[in-house]
Amino acid sequence: MAVCEILKMGDPRLLRVAQKVGQFDTDALHLLVTDLLDTMRAANGAGLAAPQIGVDLQVVIFGSEERNPRYPDRPLVPRTVLVNPTITPLGEDQESDWEGCLSVPGLRGVVPRWARIRYTGWDAFGDPIDRTVDGFHARVVQHECDHLWGKLYPMRMRDFSQFGFTEILFPGIAAAEDD
Ligand code: NI
């Protein structure tokens, strides 16, 4: 069990394009996944990418086995370990919604994302993943995979009038941490 420090916006390691994982089902890869899970759980996050704990590899985790008490109305996204992902938008539709990020603590912003995507990749054992998803699930995948391309959500925003401090925007969840 290792809860790692989460890098914050401004750290140049968050701006790198991460390296592809070359070997699956290794002790090092499983250890990385454990660290990501422990760190995401400790922060009560919806997802986490390896670059956020300073690891320059294309590994993200997201989803949960149970509902996040901070987001009781959100659809459940299955707990997923995704390695070397690719994302293909399906159609032209985009949707805008609020996002937060553990690397951008205390803030929320409205971010446009593809409404429907196909994503592919592998789990830590090298088993292929191929899913077509929409809505919140699609948003989470795009947010987490963006960390692998060196993109933080403010870099995707178009309207900075919809950007602010969580405690001001959403007083009801002032005590919550960010995802
Ligand atoms: Ni993030």
mmCIF file with all atom_site columns, C-alpha atoms and ligand atoms in Angstrom:
data_model
loop_
_atom_site.group_PDB
_atom_site.id
_atom_site.type_symbol
_atom_site.label_atom_id
_atom_site.label_alt_id
_atom_site.label_comp_id
_atom_site.label_asym_id
_atom_site.label_entity_id
_atom_site.label_seq_id
_atom_site.pdbx_PDB_ins_code
_atom_site.Cartn_x
_atom_site.Cartn_y
_atom_site.Cartn_z
_atom_site.occupancy
_atom_site.B_iso_or_equiv
_atom_site.pdbx_formal_charge
_atom_site.auth_seq_id
_atom_site.auth_comp_id
_atom_site.auth_asym_id
_atom_site.auth_atom_id
_atom_site.pdbx_PDB_model_num
ATOM   1   C  CA . MET A 1 1   ? 0.000   0.000  0.000   1.00 0.00 ? 1   MET A CA 1
ATOM   2   C  CA . ALA A 1 2   ? 1.431   3.308  -1.037  1.00 0.00 ? 2   ALA A CA 1
ATOM   3   C  CA . VAL A 1 3   ? -0.401  6.577  -1.186  1.00 0.00 ? 3   VAL A CA 1
ATOM   4   C  CA . CYS A 1 4   ? 1.736   8.757  -3.443  1.00 0.00 ? 4   CYS A CA 1
ATOM   5   C  CA . GLU A 1 5   ? 2.074   12.502 -3.699  1.00 0.00 ? 5   GLU A CA 1
ATOM   6   C  CA . ILE A 1 6   ? -0.068  13.908 -6.500  1.00 0.00 ? 6   ILE A CA 1
ATOM   7   C  CA . LEU A 1 7   ? 1.732   16.415 -8.717  1.00 0.00 ? 7   LEU A CA 1
ATOM   8   C  CA . LYS A 1 8   ? 0.026   19.769 -9.142  1.00 0.00 ? 8   LYS A CA 1
ATOM   9   C  CA . MET A 1 9   ? -0.432  21.936 -12.229 1.00 0.00 ? 9   MET A CA 1
ATOM   10  C  CA . GLY A 1 10  ? 2.766   23.821 -12.936 1.00 0.00 ? 10  GLY A CA 1
ATOM   11  C  CA . ASP A 1 11  ? 4.929   20.735 -12.521 1.00 0.00 ? 11  ASP A CA 1
ATOM   12  C  CA . PRO A 1 12  ? 6.520   20.119 -15.948 1.00 0.00 ? 12  PRO A CA 1
ATOM   13  C  CA . ARG A 1 13  ? 6.123   16.338 -15.498 1.00 0.00 ? 13  ARG A CA 1
ATOM   14  C  CA . LEU A 1 14  ? 2.392   16.827 -16.076 1.00 0.00 ? 14  LEU A CA 1
ATOM   15  C  CA . LEU A 1 15  ? 3.104   18.231 -19.546 1.00 0.00 ? 15  LEU A CA 1
ATOM   16  C  CA . ARG A 1 16  ? 5.008   15.261 -20.959 1.00 0.00 ? 16  ARG A CA 1
ATOM   17  C  CA . VAL A 1 17  ? 3.656   12.817 -23.509 1.00 0.00 ? 17  VAL A CA 1
ATOM   18  C  CA . ALA A 1 18  ? 3.932   9.580  -21.519 1.00 0.00 ? 18  ALA A CA 1
ATOM   19  C  CA . GLN A 1 19  ? 5.870   6.550  -22.725 1.00 0.00 ? 19  GLN A CA 1
ATOM   20  C  CA . LYS A 1 20  ? 4.095   3.379  -23.830 1.00 0.00 ? 20  LYS A CA 1
ATOM   21  C  CA . VAL A 1 21  ? 4.258   0.375  -21.507 1.00 0.00 ? 21  VAL A CA 1
ATOM   22  C  CA . GLY A 1 22  ? 6.432   -2.249 -23.204 1.00 0.00 ? 22  GLY A CA 1
ATOM   23  C  CA . GLN A 1 23  ? 5.736   -5.311 -21.054 1.00 0.00 ? 23  GLN A CA 1
ATOM   24  C  CA . PHE A 1 24  ? 2.518   -6.437 -19.396 1.00 0.00 ? 24  PHE A CA 1
ATOM   25  C  CA . ASP A 1 25  ? 1.947   -8.535 -16.273 1.00 0.00 ? 25  ASP A CA 1
ATOM   26  C  CA . THR A 1 26  ? 5.200   -7.469 -14.615 1.00 0.00 ? 26  THR A CA 1
ATOM   27  C  CA . ASP A 1 27  ? 5.705   -6.843 -10.897 1.00 0.00 ? 27  ASP A CA 1
ATOM   28  C  CA . ALA A 1 28  ? 6.567   -3.215 -11.660 1.00 0.00 ? 28  ALA A CA 1
ATOM   29  C  CA . LEU A 1 29  ? 3.333   -2.642 -13.612 1.00 0.00 ? 29  LEU A CA 1
ATOM   30  C  CA . HIS A 1 30  ? 1.155   -4.316 -10.953 1.00 0.00 ? 30  HIS A CA 1
ATOM   31  C  CA . LEU A 1 31  ? 2.875   -2.256 -8.257  1.00 0.00 ? 31  LEU A CA 1
ATOM   32  C  CA . LEU A 1 32  ? 2.194   0.928  -10.232 1.00 0.00 ? 32  LEU A CA 1
ATOM   33  C  CA . VAL A 1 33  ? -1.490  -0.003 -10.518 1.00 0.00 ? 33  VAL A CA 1
ATOM   34  C  CA . THR A 1 34  ? -1.658  -0.658 -6.747  1.00 0.00 ? 34  THR A CA 1
ATOM   35  C  CA . ASP A 1 35  ? -0.086  2.722  -6.052  1.00 0.00 ? 35  ASP A CA 1
ATOM   36  C  CA . LEU A 1 36  ? -2.550  4.440  -8.397  1.00 0.00 ? 36  LEU A CA 1
ATOM   37  C  CA . LEU A 1 37  ? -5.529  2.688  -6.772  1.00 0.00 ? 37  LEU A CA 1
ATOM   38  C  CA . ASP A 1 38  ? -4.351  3.475  -3.241  1.00 0.00 ? 38  ASP A CA 1
ATOM   39  C  CA . THR A 1 39  ? -3.711  7.098  -4.140  1.00 0.00 ? 39  THR A CA 1
ATOM   40  C  CA . MET A 1 40  ? -7.038  7.511  -5.965  1.00 0.00 ? 40  MET A CA 1
ATOM   41  C  CA . ARG A 1 41  ? -8.951  5.950  -3.059  1.00 0.00 ? 41  ARG A CA 1
ATOM   42  C  CA . ALA A 1 42  ? -7.179  8.112  -0.475  1.00 0.00 ? 42  ALA A CA 1
ATOM   43  C  CA . ALA A 1 43  ? -8.124  11.227 -2.462  1.00 0.00 ? 43  ALA A CA 1
ATOM   44  C  CA . ASN A 1 44  ? -11.643 9.903  -3.194  1.00 0.00 ? 44  ASN A CA 1
ATOM   45  C  CA . GLY A 1 45  ? -11.017 10.569 -6.884  1.00 0.00 ? 45  GLY A CA 1
ATOM   46  C  CA . ALA A 1 46  ? -12.903 9.387  -9.960  1.00 0.00 ? 46  ALA A CA 1
ATOM   47  C  CA . GLY A 1 47  ? -9.694  8.535  -11.809 1.00 0.00 ? 47  GLY A CA 1
ATOM   48  C  CA . LEU A 1 48  ? -5.933  8.921  -11.789 1.00 0.00 ? 48  LEU A CA 1
ATOM   49  C  CA . ALA A 1 49  ? -3.162  8.771  -14.380 1.00 0.00 ? 49  ALA A CA 1
ATOM   50  C  CA . ALA A 1 50  ? 0.425   7.585  -13.838 1.00 0.00 ? 50  ALA A CA 1
ATOM   51  C  CA . PRO A 1 51  ? 1.930   10.992 -14.782 1.00 0.00 ? 51  PRO A CA 1
ATOM   52  C  CA . GLN A 1 52  ? 0.024   12.506 -11.832 1.00 0.00 ? 52  GLN A CA 1
ATOM   53  C  CA . ILE A 1 53  ? 2.227   10.507 -9.453  1.00 0.00 ? 53  ILE A CA 1
ATOM   54  C  CA . GLY A 1 54  ? 5.333   11.297 -11.505 1.00 0.00 ? 54  GLY A CA 1
ATOM   55  C  CA . VAL A 1 55  ? 5.453   8.030  -13.473 1.00 0.00 ? 55  VAL A CA 1
ATOM   56  C  CA . ASP A 1 56  ? 6.074   8.601  -17.179 1.00 0.00 ? 56  ASP A CA 1
ATOM   57  C  CA . LEU A 1 57  ? 3.964   5.709  -18.498 1.00 0.00 ? 57  LEU A CA 1
ATOM   58  C  CA . GLN A 1 58  ? 0.660   5.347  -20.354 1.00 0.00 ? 58  GLN A CA 1
ATOM   59  C  CA . VAL A 1 59  ? -1.385  3.913  -17.484 1.00 0.00 ? 59  VAL A CA 1
ATOM   60  C  CA . VAL A 1 60  ? -4.669  5.289  -16.158 1.00 0.00 ? 60  VAL A CA 1
ATOM   61  C  CA . ILE A 1 61  ? -7.242  4.003  -13.713 1.00 0.00 ? 61  ILE A CA 1
ATOM   62  C  CA . PHE A 1 62  ? -10.825 5.147  -13.295 1.00 0.00 ? 62  PHE A CA 1
ATOM   63  C  CA . GLY A 1 63  ? -14.218 4.049  -12.078 1.00 0.00 ? 63  GLY A CA 1
ATOM   64  C  CA . SER A 1 64  ? -15.260 2.362  -8.885  1.00 0.00 ? 64  SER A CA 1
ATOM   65  C  CA . GLU A 1 65  ? -16.987 -0.714 -7.525  1.00 0.00 ? 65  GLU A CA 1
ATOM   66  C  CA . GLU A 1 66  ? -19.405 1.423  -5.582  1.00 0.00 ? 66  GLU A CA 1
ATOM   67  C  CA . ARG A 1 67  ? -20.963 4.829  -5.919  1.00 0.00 ? 67  ARG A CA 1
ATOM   68  C  CA . ASN A 1 68  ? -18.775 7.808  -5.041  1.00 0.00 ? 68  ASN A CA 1
ATOM   69  C  CA . PRO A 1 69  ? -20.509 9.499  -2.086  1.00 0.00 ? 69  PRO A CA 1
ATOM   70  C  CA . ARG A 1 70  ? -19.458 12.857 -3.546  1.00 0.00 ? 70  ARG A CA 1
ATOM   71  C  CA . TYR A 1 71  ? -21.300 12.123 -6.806  1.00 0.00 ? 71  TYR A CA 1
ATOM   72  C  CA . PRO A 1 72  ? -24.348 10.035 -5.824  1.00 0.00 ? 72  PRO A CA 1
ATOM   73  C  CA . ASP A 1 73  ? -26.194 10.927 -9.045  1.00 0.00 ? 73  ASP A CA 1
ATOM   74  C  CA . ARG A 1 74  ? -23.422 9.995  -11.422 1.00 0.00 ? 74  ARG A CA 1
ATOM   75  C  CA . PRO A 1 75  ? -23.652 6.746  -13.364 1.00 0.00 ? 75  PRO A CA 1
ATOM   76  C  CA . LEU A 1 76  ? -21.367 3.994  -12.137 1.00 0.00 ? 76  LEU A CA 1
ATOM   77  C  CA . VAL A 1 77  ? -18.252 3.562  -14.285 1.00 0.00 ? 77  VAL A CA 1
ATOM   78  C  CA . PRO A 1 78  ? -16.636 0.119  -13.899 1.00 0.00 ? 78  PRO A CA 1
ATOM   79  C  CA . ARG A 1 79  ? -13.264 0.064  -12.179 1.00 0.00 ? 79  ARG A CA 1
ATOM   80  C  CA . THR A 1 80  ? -10.792 -0.060 -15.056 1.00 0.00 ? 80  THR A CA 1
ATOM   81  C  CA . VAL A 1 81  ? -7.019  -0.209 -15.493 1.00 0.00 ? 81  VAL A CA 1
ATOM   82  C  CA . LEU A 1 82  ? -6.219  1.037  -18.998 1.00 0.00 ? 82  LEU A CA 1
ATOM   83  C  CA . VAL A 1 83  ? -2.733  0.810  -20.524 1.00 0.00 ? 83  VAL A CA 1
ATOM   84  C  CA . ASN A 1 84  ? -1.511  2.281  -23.834 1.00 0.00 ? 84  ASN A CA 1
ATOM   85  C  CA . PRO A 1 85  ? -4.978  3.597  -24.713 1.00 0.00 ? 85  PRO A CA 1
ATOM   86  C  CA . THR A 1 86  ? -6.361  4.989  -27.917 1.00 0.00 ? 86  THR A CA 1
ATOM   87  C  CA . ILE A 1 87  ? -9.569  7.026  -28.138 1.00 0.00 ? 87  ILE A CA 1
ATOM   88  C  CA . THR A 1 88  ? -11.679 7.411  -31.256 1.00 0.00 ? 88  THR A CA 1
ATOM   89  C  CA . PRO A 1 89  ? -14.546 9.939  -31.233 1.00 0.00 ? 89  PRO A CA 1
ATOM   90  C  CA . LEU A 1 90  ? -17.780 8.523  -32.679 1.00 0.00 ? 90  LEU A CA 1
ATOM   91  C  CA . GLY A 1 91  ? -19.688 11.283 -34.416 1.00 0.00 ? 91  GLY A CA 1
ATOM   92  C  CA . GLU A 1 92  ? -19.282 15.023 -34.154 1.00 0.00 ? 92  GLU A CA 1
ATOM   93  C  CA . ASP A 1 93  ? -21.262 15.649 -30.969 1.00 0.00 ? 93  ASP A CA 1
ATOM   94  C  CA . GLN A 1 94  ? -19.607 17.302 -28.012 1.00 0.00 ? 94  GLN A CA 1
ATOM   95  C  CA . GLU A 1 95  ? -20.995 17.869 -24.521 1.00 0.00 ? 95  GLU A CA 1
ATOM   96  C  CA . SER A 1 96  ? -19.882 20.405 -21.928 1.00 0.00 ? 96  SER A CA 1
ATOM   97  C  CA . ASP A 1 97  ? -19.873 19.630 -18.225 1.00 0.00 ? 97  ASP A CA 1
ATOM   98  C  CA . TRP A 1 98  ? -18.013 20.442 -15.019 1.00 0.00 ? 98  TRP A CA 1
ATOM   99  C  CA . GLU A 1 99  ? -14.714 18.732 -14.289 1.00 0.00 ? 99  GLU A CA 1
ATOM   100 C  CA . GLY A 1 100 ? -12.197 18.815 -11.504 1.00 0.00 ? 100 GLY A CA 1
ATOM   101 C  CA . CYS A 1 101 ? -8.743  17.294 -11.226 1.00 0.00 ? 101 CYS A CA 1
ATOM   102 C  CA . LEU A 1 102 ? -6.599  16.150 -8.304  1.00 0.00 ? 102 LEU A CA 1
ATOM   103 C  CA . SER A 1 103 ? -3.702  18.002 -9.970  1.00 0.00 ? 103 SER A CA 1
ATOM   104 C  CA . VAL A 1 104 ? -5.756  21.230 -10.026 1.00 0.00 ? 104 VAL A CA 1
ATOM   105 C  CA . PRO A 1 105 ? -7.083  21.184 -6.450  1.00 0.00 ? 105 PRO A CA 1
ATOM   106 C  CA . GLY A 1 106 ? -9.918  23.420 -5.331  1.00 0.00 ? 106 GLY A CA 1
ATOM   107 C  CA . LEU A 1 107 ? -11.099 24.369 -8.823  1.00 0.00 ? 107 LEU A CA 1
ATOM   108 C  CA . ARG A 1 108 ? -13.774 23.295 -11.289 1.00 0.00 ? 108 ARG A CA 1
ATOM   109 C  CA . GLY A 1 109 ? -14.326 24.198 -14.907 1.00 0.00 ? 109 GLY A CA 1
ATOM   110 C  CA . VAL A 1 110 ? -16.685 23.425 -17.771 1.00 0.00 ? 110 VAL A CA 1
ATOM   111 C  CA . VAL A 1 111 ? -14.935 21.323 -20.401 1.00 0.00 ? 111 VAL A CA 1
ATOM   112 C  CA . PRO A 1 112 ? -16.211 20.246 -23.828 1.00 0.00 ? 112 PRO A CA 1
ATOM   113 C  CA . ARG A 1 113 ? -15.653 16.547 -24.576 1.00 0.00 ? 113 ARG A CA 1
ATOM   114 C  CA . TRP A 1 114 ? -16.694 14.088 -27.272 1.00 0.00 ? 114 TRP A CA 1
ATOM   115 C  CA . ALA A 1 115 ? -20.130 12.775 -26.341 1.00 0.00 ? 115 ALA A CA 1
ATOM   116 C  CA . ARG A 1 116 ? -19.480 9.246  -27.610 1.00 0.00 ? 116 ARG A CA 1
ATOM   117 C  CA . ILE A 1 117 ? -16.166 7.441  -28.013 1.00 0.00 ? 117 ILE A CA 1
ATOM   118 C  CA . ARG A 1 118 ? -14.620 4.074  -28.622 1.00 0.00 ? 118 ARG A CA 1
ATOM   119 C  CA . TYR A 1 119 ? -11.591 3.390  -26.459 1.00 0.00 ? 119 TYR A CA 1
ATOM   120 C  CA . THR A 1 120 ? -9.158  0.541  -26.707 1.00 0.00 ? 120 THR A CA 1
ATOM   121 C  CA . GLY A 1 121 ? -6.076  -0.565 -24.836 1.00 0.00 ? 121 GLY A CA 1
ATOM   122 C  CA . TRP A 1 122 ? -5.020  -3.306 -22.456 1.00 0.00 ? 122 TRP A CA 1
ATOM   123 C  CA . ASP A 1 123 ? -5.339  -4.097 -18.777 1.00 0.00 ? 123 ASP A CA 1
ATOM   124 C  CA . ALA A 1 124 ? -2.244  -4.703 -16.629 1.00 0.00 ? 124 ALA A CA 1
ATOM   125 C  CA . PHE A 1 125 ? -2.247  -8.405 -17.578 1.00 0.00 ? 125 PHE A CA 1
ATOM   126 C  CA . GLY A 1 126 ? -2.206  -7.618 -21.295 1.00 0.00 ? 126 GLY A CA 1
ATOM   127 C  CA . ASP A 1 127 ? -5.851  -8.524 -21.913 1.00 0.00 ? 127 ASP A CA 1
ATOM   128 C  CA . PRO A 1 128 ? -7.426  -6.250 -24.520 1.00 0.00 ? 128 PRO A CA 1
ATOM   129 C  CA . ILE A 1 129 ? -10.087 -3.669 -23.669 1.00 0.00 ? 129 ILE A CA 1
ATOM   130 C  CA . ASP A 1 130 ? -12.438 -2.365 -26.368 1.00 0.00 ? 130 ASP A CA 1
ATOM   131 C  CA . ARG A 1 131 ? -15.453 -0.341 -25.277 1.00 0.00 ? 131 ARG A CA 1
ATOM   132 C  CA . THR A 1 132 ? -17.919 2.088  -26.833 1.00 0.00 ? 132 THR A CA 1
ATOM   133 C  CA . VAL A 1 133 ? -19.248 4.510  -24.227 1.00 0.00 ? 133 VAL A CA 1
ATOM   134 C  CA . ASP A 1 134 ? -20.933 7.879  -23.855 1.00 0.00 ? 134 ASP A CA 1
ATOM   135 C  CA . GLY A 1 135 ? -21.787 10.514 -21.267 1.00 0.00 ? 135 GLY A CA 1
ATOM   136 C  CA . PHE A 1 136 ? -19.912 10.562 -17.970 1.00 0.00 ? 136 PHE A CA 1
ATOM   137 C  CA . HIS A 1 137 ? -17.962 7.368  -18.727 1.00 0.00 ? 137 HIS A CA 1
ATOM   138 C  CA . ALA A 1 138 ? -16.686 8.902  -21.982 1.00 0.00 ? 138 ALA A CA 1
ATOM   139 C  CA . ARG A 1 139 ? -15.798 12.129 -20.151 1.00 0.00 ? 139 ARG A CA 1
ATOM   140 C  CA . VAL A 1 140 ? -13.776 10.344 -17.469 1.00 0.00 ? 140 VAL A CA 1
ATOM   141 C  CA . VAL A 1 141 ? -11.797 8.366  -20.046 1.00 0.00 ? 141 VAL A CA 1
ATOM   142 C  CA . GLN A 1 142 ? -11.020 11.500 -22.077 1.00 0.00 ? 142 GLN A CA 1
ATOM   143 C  CA . HIS A 1 143 ? -9.962  13.408 -18.938 1.00 0.00 ? 143 HIS A CA 1
ATOM   144 C  CA . GLU A 1 144 ? -7.669  10.638 -17.678 1.00 0.00 ? 144 GLU A CA 1
ATOM   145 C  CA . CYS A 1 145 ? -6.135  9.841  -21.067 1.00 0.00 ? 145 CYS A CA 1
ATOM   146 C  CA . ASP A 1 146 ? -5.472  13.546 -21.599 1.00 0.00 ? 146 ASP A CA 1
ATOM   147 C  CA . HIS A 1 147 ? -3.003  13.284 -18.696 1.00 0.00 ? 147 HIS A CA 1
ATOM   148 C  CA . LEU A 1 148 ? -1.008  10.872 -20.902 1.00 0.00 ? 148 LEU A CA 1
ATOM   149 C  CA . TRP A 1 149 ? -0.758  13.474 -23.659 1.00 0.00 ? 149 TRP A CA 1
ATOM   150 C  CA . GLY A 1 150 ? 0.333   16.201 -21.259 1.00 0.00 ? 150 GLY A CA 1
ATOM   151 C  CA . LYS A 1 151 ? -3.059  17.939 -21.228 1.00 0.00 ? 151 LYS A CA 1
ATOM   152 C  CA . LEU A 1 152 ? -4.820  19.235 -18.124 1.00 0.00 ? 152 LEU A CA 1
ATOM   153 C  CA . TYR A 1 153 ? -8.515  20.092 -18.343 1.00 0.00 ? 153 TYR A CA 1
ATOM   154 C  CA . PRO A 1 154 ? -8.027  23.911 -18.252 1.00 0.00 ? 154 PRO A CA 1
ATOM   155 C  CA . MET A 1 155 ? -6.122  23.506 -21.542 1.00 0.00 ? 155 MET A CA 1
ATOM   156 C  CA . ARG A 1 156 ? -9.365  22.112 -23.079 1.00 0.00 ? 156 ARG A CA 1
ATOM   157 C  CA . MET A 1 157 ? -11.645 24.853 -21.759 1.00 0.00 ? 157 MET A CA 1
ATOM   158 C  CA . ARG A 1 158 ? -13.227 27.425 -24.085 1.00 0.00 ? 158 ARG A CA 1
ATOM   159 C  CA . ASP A 1 159 ? -15.173 29.601 -21.640 1.00 0.00 ? 159 ASP A CA 1
ATOM   160 C  CA . PHE A 1 160 ? -13.212 30.819 -18.633 1.00 0.00 ? 160 PHE A CA 1
ATOM   161 C  CA . SER A 1 161 ? -16.307 32.465 -17.171 1.00 0.00 ? 161 SER A CA 1
ATOM   162 C  CA . GLN A 1 162 ? -17.175 28.880 -16.210 1.00 0.00 ? 162 GLN A CA 1
ATOM   163 C  CA . PHE A 1 163 ? -14.042 28.280 -14.142 1.00 0.00 ? 163 PHE A CA 1
ATOM   164 C  CA . GLY A 1 164 ? -13.736 28.853 -10.440 1.00 0.00 ? 164 GLY A CA 1
ATOM   165 C  CA . PHE A 1 165 ? -13.270 27.627 -6.923  1.00 0.00 ? 165 PHE A CA 1
ATOM   166 C  CA . THR A 1 166 ? -15.335 24.596 -5.968  1.00 0.00 ? 166 THR A CA 1
ATOM   167 C  CA . GLU A 1 167 ? -16.362 26.071 -2.614  1.00 0.00 ? 167 GLU A CA 1
ATOM   168 C  CA . ILE A 1 168 ? -17.780 29.142 -4.359  1.00 0.00 ? 168 ILE A CA 1
ATOM   169 C  CA . LEU A 1 169 ? -19.374 27.399 -7.336  1.00 0.00 ? 169 LEU A CA 1
ATOM   170 C  CA . PHE A 1 170 ? -20.797 24.478 -5.368  1.00 0.00 ? 170 PHE A CA 1
ATOM   171 C  CA . PRO A 1 171 ? -21.119 25.420 -1.704  1.00 0.00 ? 171 PRO A CA 1
ATOM   172 C  CA . GLY A 1 172 ? -22.867 22.116 -0.986  1.00 0.00 ? 172 GLY A CA 1
ATOM   173 C  CA . ILE A 1 173 ? -19.732 20.099 -1.707  1.00 0.00 ? 173 ILE A CA 1
ATOM   174 C  CA . ALA A 1 174 ? -17.297 22.580 -0.189  1.00 0.00 ? 174 ALA A CA 1
ATOM   175 C  CA . ALA A 1 175 ? -15.805 19.912 2.060   1.00 0.00 ? 175 ALA A CA 1
ATOM   176 C  CA . ALA A 1 176 ? -15.099 17.512 -0.794  1.00 0.00 ? 176 ALA A CA 1
ATOM   177 C  CA . GLU A 1 177 ? -11.750 17.098 -2.446  1.00 0.00 ? 177 GLU A CA 1
ATOM   178 C  CA . ASP A 1 178 ? -11.322 17.196 -6.198  1.00 0.00 ? 178 ASP A CA 1
ATOM   179 C  CA . ASP A 1 179 ? -11.157 14.443 -8.733  1.00 0.00 ? 179 ASP A CA 1
HETATM 180 NI NI . NI  B 2 .   ? -7.120  14.908 -13.743 1.00 0.00 ? 1   NI  B NI 1
#
